[in-house]
Coordinates of C-alpha atoms in Angstrom, one line a residue:
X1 CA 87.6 242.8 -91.9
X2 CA 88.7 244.5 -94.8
X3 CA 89.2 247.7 -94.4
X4 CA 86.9 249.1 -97.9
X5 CA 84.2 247.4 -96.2
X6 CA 84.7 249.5 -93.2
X7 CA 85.5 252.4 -94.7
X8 CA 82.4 252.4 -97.3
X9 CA 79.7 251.4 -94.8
X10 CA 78.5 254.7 -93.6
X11 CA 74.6 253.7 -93.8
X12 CA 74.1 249.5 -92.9
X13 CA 70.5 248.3 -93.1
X14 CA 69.9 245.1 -92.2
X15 CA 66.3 244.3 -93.7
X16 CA 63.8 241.0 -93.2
X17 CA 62.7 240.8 -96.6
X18 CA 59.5 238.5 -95.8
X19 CA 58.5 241.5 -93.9
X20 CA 58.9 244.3 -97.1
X21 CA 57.4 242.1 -99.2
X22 CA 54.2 241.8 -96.6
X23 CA 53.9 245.2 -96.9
X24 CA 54.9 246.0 -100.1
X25 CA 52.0 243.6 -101.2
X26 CA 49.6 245.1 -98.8
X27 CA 50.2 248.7 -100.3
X28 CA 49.3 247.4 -103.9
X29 CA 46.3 245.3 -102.5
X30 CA 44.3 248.5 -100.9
X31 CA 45.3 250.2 -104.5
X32 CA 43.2 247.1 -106.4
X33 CA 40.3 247.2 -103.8
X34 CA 40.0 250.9 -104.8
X35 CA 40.1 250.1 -108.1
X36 CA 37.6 247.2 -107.6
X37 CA 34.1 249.1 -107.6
X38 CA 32.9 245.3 -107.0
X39 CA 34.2 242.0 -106.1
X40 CA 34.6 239.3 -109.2
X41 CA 34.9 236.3 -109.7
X42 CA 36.7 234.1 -112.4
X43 CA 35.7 231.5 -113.7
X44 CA 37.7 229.1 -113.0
X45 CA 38.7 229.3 -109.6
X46 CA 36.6 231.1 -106.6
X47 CA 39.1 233.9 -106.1
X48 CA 38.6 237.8 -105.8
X49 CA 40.4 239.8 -108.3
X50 CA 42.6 241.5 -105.7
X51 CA 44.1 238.3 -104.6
X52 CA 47.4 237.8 -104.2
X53 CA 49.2 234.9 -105.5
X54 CA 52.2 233.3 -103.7
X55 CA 54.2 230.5 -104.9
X56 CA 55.9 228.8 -101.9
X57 CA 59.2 228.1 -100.8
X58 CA 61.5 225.9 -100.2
X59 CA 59.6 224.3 -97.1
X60 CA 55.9 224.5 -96.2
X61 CA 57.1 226.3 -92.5
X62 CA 59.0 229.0 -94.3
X63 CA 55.5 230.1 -96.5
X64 CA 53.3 229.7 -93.0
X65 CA 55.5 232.9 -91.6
X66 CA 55.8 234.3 -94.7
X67 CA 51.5 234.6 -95.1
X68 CA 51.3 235.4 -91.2
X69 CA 53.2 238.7 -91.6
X70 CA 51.0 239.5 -95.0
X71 CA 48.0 238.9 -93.1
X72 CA 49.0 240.7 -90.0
X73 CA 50.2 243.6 -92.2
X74 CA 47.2 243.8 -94.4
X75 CA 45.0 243.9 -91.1
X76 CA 46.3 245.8 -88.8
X77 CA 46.7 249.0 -92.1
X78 CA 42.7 247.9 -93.1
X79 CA 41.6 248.9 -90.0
X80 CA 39.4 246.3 -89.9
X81 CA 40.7 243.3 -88.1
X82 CA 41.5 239.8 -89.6
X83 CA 38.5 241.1 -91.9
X84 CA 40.9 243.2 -93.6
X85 CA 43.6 240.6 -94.6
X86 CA 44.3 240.2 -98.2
X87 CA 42.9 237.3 -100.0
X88 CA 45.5 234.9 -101.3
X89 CA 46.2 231.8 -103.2
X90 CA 49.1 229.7 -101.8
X91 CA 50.6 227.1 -104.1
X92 CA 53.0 225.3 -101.8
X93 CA 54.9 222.2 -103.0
X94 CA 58.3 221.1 -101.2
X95 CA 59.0 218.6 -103.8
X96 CA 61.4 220.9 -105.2
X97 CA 63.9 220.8 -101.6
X98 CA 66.5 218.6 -102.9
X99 CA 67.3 220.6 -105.8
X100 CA 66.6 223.9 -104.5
X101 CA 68.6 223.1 -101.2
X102 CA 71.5 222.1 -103.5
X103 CA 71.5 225.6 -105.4
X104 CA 71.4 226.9 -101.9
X105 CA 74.3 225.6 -99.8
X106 CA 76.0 225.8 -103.1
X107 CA 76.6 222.6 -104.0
X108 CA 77.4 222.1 -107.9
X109 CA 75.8 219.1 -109.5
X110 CA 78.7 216.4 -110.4
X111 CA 77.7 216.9 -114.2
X112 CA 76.8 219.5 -116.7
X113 CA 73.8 217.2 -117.4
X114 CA 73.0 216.7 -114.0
X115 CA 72.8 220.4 -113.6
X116 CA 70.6 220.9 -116.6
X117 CA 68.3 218.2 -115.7
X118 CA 68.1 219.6 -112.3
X119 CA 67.7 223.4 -114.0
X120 CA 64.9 222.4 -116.8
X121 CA 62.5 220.9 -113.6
X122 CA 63.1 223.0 -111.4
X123 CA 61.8 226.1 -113.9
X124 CA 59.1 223.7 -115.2
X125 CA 57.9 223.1 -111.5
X126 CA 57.9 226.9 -111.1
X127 CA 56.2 227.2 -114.3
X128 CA 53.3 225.1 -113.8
X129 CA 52.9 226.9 -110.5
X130 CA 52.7 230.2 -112.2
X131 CA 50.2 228.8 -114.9
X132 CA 48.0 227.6 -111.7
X133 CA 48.0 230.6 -110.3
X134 CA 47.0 232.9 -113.2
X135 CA 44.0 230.2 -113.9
X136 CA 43.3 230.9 -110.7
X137 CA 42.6 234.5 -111.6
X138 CA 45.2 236.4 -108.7
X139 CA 45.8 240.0 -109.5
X140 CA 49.6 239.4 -108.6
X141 CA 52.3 237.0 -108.2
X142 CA 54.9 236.6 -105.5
X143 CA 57.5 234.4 -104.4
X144 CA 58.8 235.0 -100.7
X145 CA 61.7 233.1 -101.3
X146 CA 65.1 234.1 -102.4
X147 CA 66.3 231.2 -104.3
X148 CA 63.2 230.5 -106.2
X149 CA 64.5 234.4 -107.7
X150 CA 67.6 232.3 -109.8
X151 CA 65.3 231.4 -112.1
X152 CA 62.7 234.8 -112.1
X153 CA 63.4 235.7 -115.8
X154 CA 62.2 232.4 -117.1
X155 CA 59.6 231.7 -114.5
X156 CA 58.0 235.3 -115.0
X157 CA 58.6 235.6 -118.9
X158 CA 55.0 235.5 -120.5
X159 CA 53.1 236.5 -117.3
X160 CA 49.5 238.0 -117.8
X161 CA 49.5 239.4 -114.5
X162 CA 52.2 241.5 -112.4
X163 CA 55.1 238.9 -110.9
X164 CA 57.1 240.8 -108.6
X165 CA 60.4 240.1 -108.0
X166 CA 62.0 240.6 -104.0
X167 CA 64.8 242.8 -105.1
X168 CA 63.2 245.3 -106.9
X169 CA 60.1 245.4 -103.9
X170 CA 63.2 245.8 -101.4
X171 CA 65.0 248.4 -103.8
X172 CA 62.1 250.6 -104.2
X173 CA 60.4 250.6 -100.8
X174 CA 64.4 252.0 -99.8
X175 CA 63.8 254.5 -102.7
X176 CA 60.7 255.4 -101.5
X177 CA 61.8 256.1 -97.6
X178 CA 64.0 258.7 -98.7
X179 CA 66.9 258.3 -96.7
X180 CA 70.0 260.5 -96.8
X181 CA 73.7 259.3 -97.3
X182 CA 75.9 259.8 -94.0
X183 CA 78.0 262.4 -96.2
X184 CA 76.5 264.7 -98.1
X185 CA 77.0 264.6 -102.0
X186 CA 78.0 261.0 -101.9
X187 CA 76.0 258.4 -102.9
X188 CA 73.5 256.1 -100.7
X189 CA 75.5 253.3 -99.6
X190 CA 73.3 250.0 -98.5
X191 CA 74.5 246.9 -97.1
X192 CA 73.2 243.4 -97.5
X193 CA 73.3 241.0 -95.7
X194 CA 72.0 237.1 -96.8
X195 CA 73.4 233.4 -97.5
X196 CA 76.2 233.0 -99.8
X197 CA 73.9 231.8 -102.6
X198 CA 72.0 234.8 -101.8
X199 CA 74.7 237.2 -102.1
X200 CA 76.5 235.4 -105.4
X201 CA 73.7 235.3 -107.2
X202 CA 73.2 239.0 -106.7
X203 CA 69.2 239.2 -106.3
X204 CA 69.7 242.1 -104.5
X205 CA 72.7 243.9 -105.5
X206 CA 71.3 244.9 -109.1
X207 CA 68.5 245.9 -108.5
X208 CA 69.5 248.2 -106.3
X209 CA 72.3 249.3 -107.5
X210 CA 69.6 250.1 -110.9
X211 CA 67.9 252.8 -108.2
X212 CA 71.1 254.1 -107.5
X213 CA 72.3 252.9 -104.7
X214 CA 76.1 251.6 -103.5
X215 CA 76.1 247.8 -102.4
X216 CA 78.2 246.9 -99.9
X217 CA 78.3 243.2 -98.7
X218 CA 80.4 241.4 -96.3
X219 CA 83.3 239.9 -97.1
X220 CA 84.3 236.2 -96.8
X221 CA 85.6 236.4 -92.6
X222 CA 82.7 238.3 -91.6
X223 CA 80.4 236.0 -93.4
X224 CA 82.0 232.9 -91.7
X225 CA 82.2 234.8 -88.4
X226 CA 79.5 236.8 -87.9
X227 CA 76.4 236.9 -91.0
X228 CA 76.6 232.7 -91.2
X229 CA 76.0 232.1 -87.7
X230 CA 72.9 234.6 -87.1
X231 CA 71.3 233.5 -90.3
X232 CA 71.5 229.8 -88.7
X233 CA 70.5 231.6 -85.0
X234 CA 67.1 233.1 -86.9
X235 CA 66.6 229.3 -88.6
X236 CA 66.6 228.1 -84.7
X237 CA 64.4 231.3 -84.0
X238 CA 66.7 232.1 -81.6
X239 CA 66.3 235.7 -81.8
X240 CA 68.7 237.3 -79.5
X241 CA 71.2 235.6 -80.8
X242 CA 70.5 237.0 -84.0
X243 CA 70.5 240.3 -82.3
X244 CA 73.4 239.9 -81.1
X245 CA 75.2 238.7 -83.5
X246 CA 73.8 241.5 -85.9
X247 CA 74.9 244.3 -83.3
X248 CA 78.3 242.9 -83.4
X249 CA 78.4 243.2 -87.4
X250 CA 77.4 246.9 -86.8
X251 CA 80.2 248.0 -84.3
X252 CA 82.8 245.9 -86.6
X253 CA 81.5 248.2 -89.6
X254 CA 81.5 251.2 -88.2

């Protein structure tokens, strides 16, 4: 491993995003029910005004665990049971897996018009997601997945409503924990940890580093060895072996 990657990483967090997210969302949705002296109801679709609107992912299973830790977030802070989960609007369409599986395993298109063609629908299938949504009258906009985030800026450009993006809900519920750099004086160092397109495409990194923080990231043998295989361990929900495999990248770091 190189050794600025040891010697930097004096604070590694190791975050599921679907999970800050949840409760990110959650946090704004009790703020809207207590701005909401009553319940309405647009006019074109039957949906509260404190509902939250999620654009789905790459596959209909990865939304599914995505909504199950919102509602399980949102009811277990109400107090009230599954009659406390946030309403939501779910617009889940997997016709975009090709194209969006191609961007993730990083594989470039054999063209420059290939790539463009592949760019201008994927952002147009976002698009009319987005427009669905808002006529659907959500208070908010999220997508829970990280590659949809490539094309953010165009997809949220023009929204009437708030569109969250995943870095900046990760970068300032880590603001708002107020934790304290290993050394005193120095700055905040965080690590993070993803898929390669994840990592090059710096959806994270940014918008952290924008709250002030130091990004560290693996470098290329500890993401073969070590970060590649527990992502695929967590995509066979083998669990410990994520575990494991995280611990391991911990004691290398340290």
């Amino acid at each position: 491993m190189d050794s600025k990657w040891k010697a930097d990483l004096k604070l590694f967090i190791i975050f599921r995003v679907d999970l800050i997210l949840g409760q990110h969302l959650s946090q704004l949705w009790f703020a809207m029910m207590r701005d909401c002296s009553t319940v309405t109801v647009c006019d074109s679709f039957l949906a509260p005004a404190n509902t939250v609107g999620i654009i789905g992912g790459m596959s209909a299973g990865s939304s599914l665990k995505f909504l199950k830790k919102l509602v399980t977030w949102c009811s277990s802070t109400s107090g009230d049971g599954e009659g406390g989960a946030v309403p939501f609007v779910l617009c889940s369409d997997p016709t975009l897996h090709r194209e969006m599986s191609a961007h993730e395993k990083n594989i470039v298109p054999c063209n420059f018009e290939t790539e463009r063609r592949d760019r201008t629908y994927i952002v147009n299938n976002l698009l009319q997601k987005r427009t669905f949504l808002e006529k659907a009258g959500v208070g908010c906009i999220v997508m829970p997945c990280h590659i949809s985030h490539l094309w953010y800026d165009e997809v949220s450009r023009g929204c009437s409503i708030p569109f969250f993006h995943v870095g900046e809900c990760v970068a300032k519920e880590i603001k708002e924990a107020k934790l304290k750099p290993a050394e005193a004086g120095s700055p905040l160092r965080i690590g993070v940890l993803g898929t390669s397109a994840t990592l090059s495409d710096r959806i994270y990194q940014e918008k952290l580093q924008k709250q002030g923080f130091e990004v560290v990231i693996p470098d290329e043998a500890t993401m073969e060895q070590t970060v590649n295989p527990a992502i695929q361990a967590l995509h066979r929900e083998d669990i410990e072996g994520a575990k494991t495999l995280g611990m391991i990248l911990c004691l290398r770091s340290a």
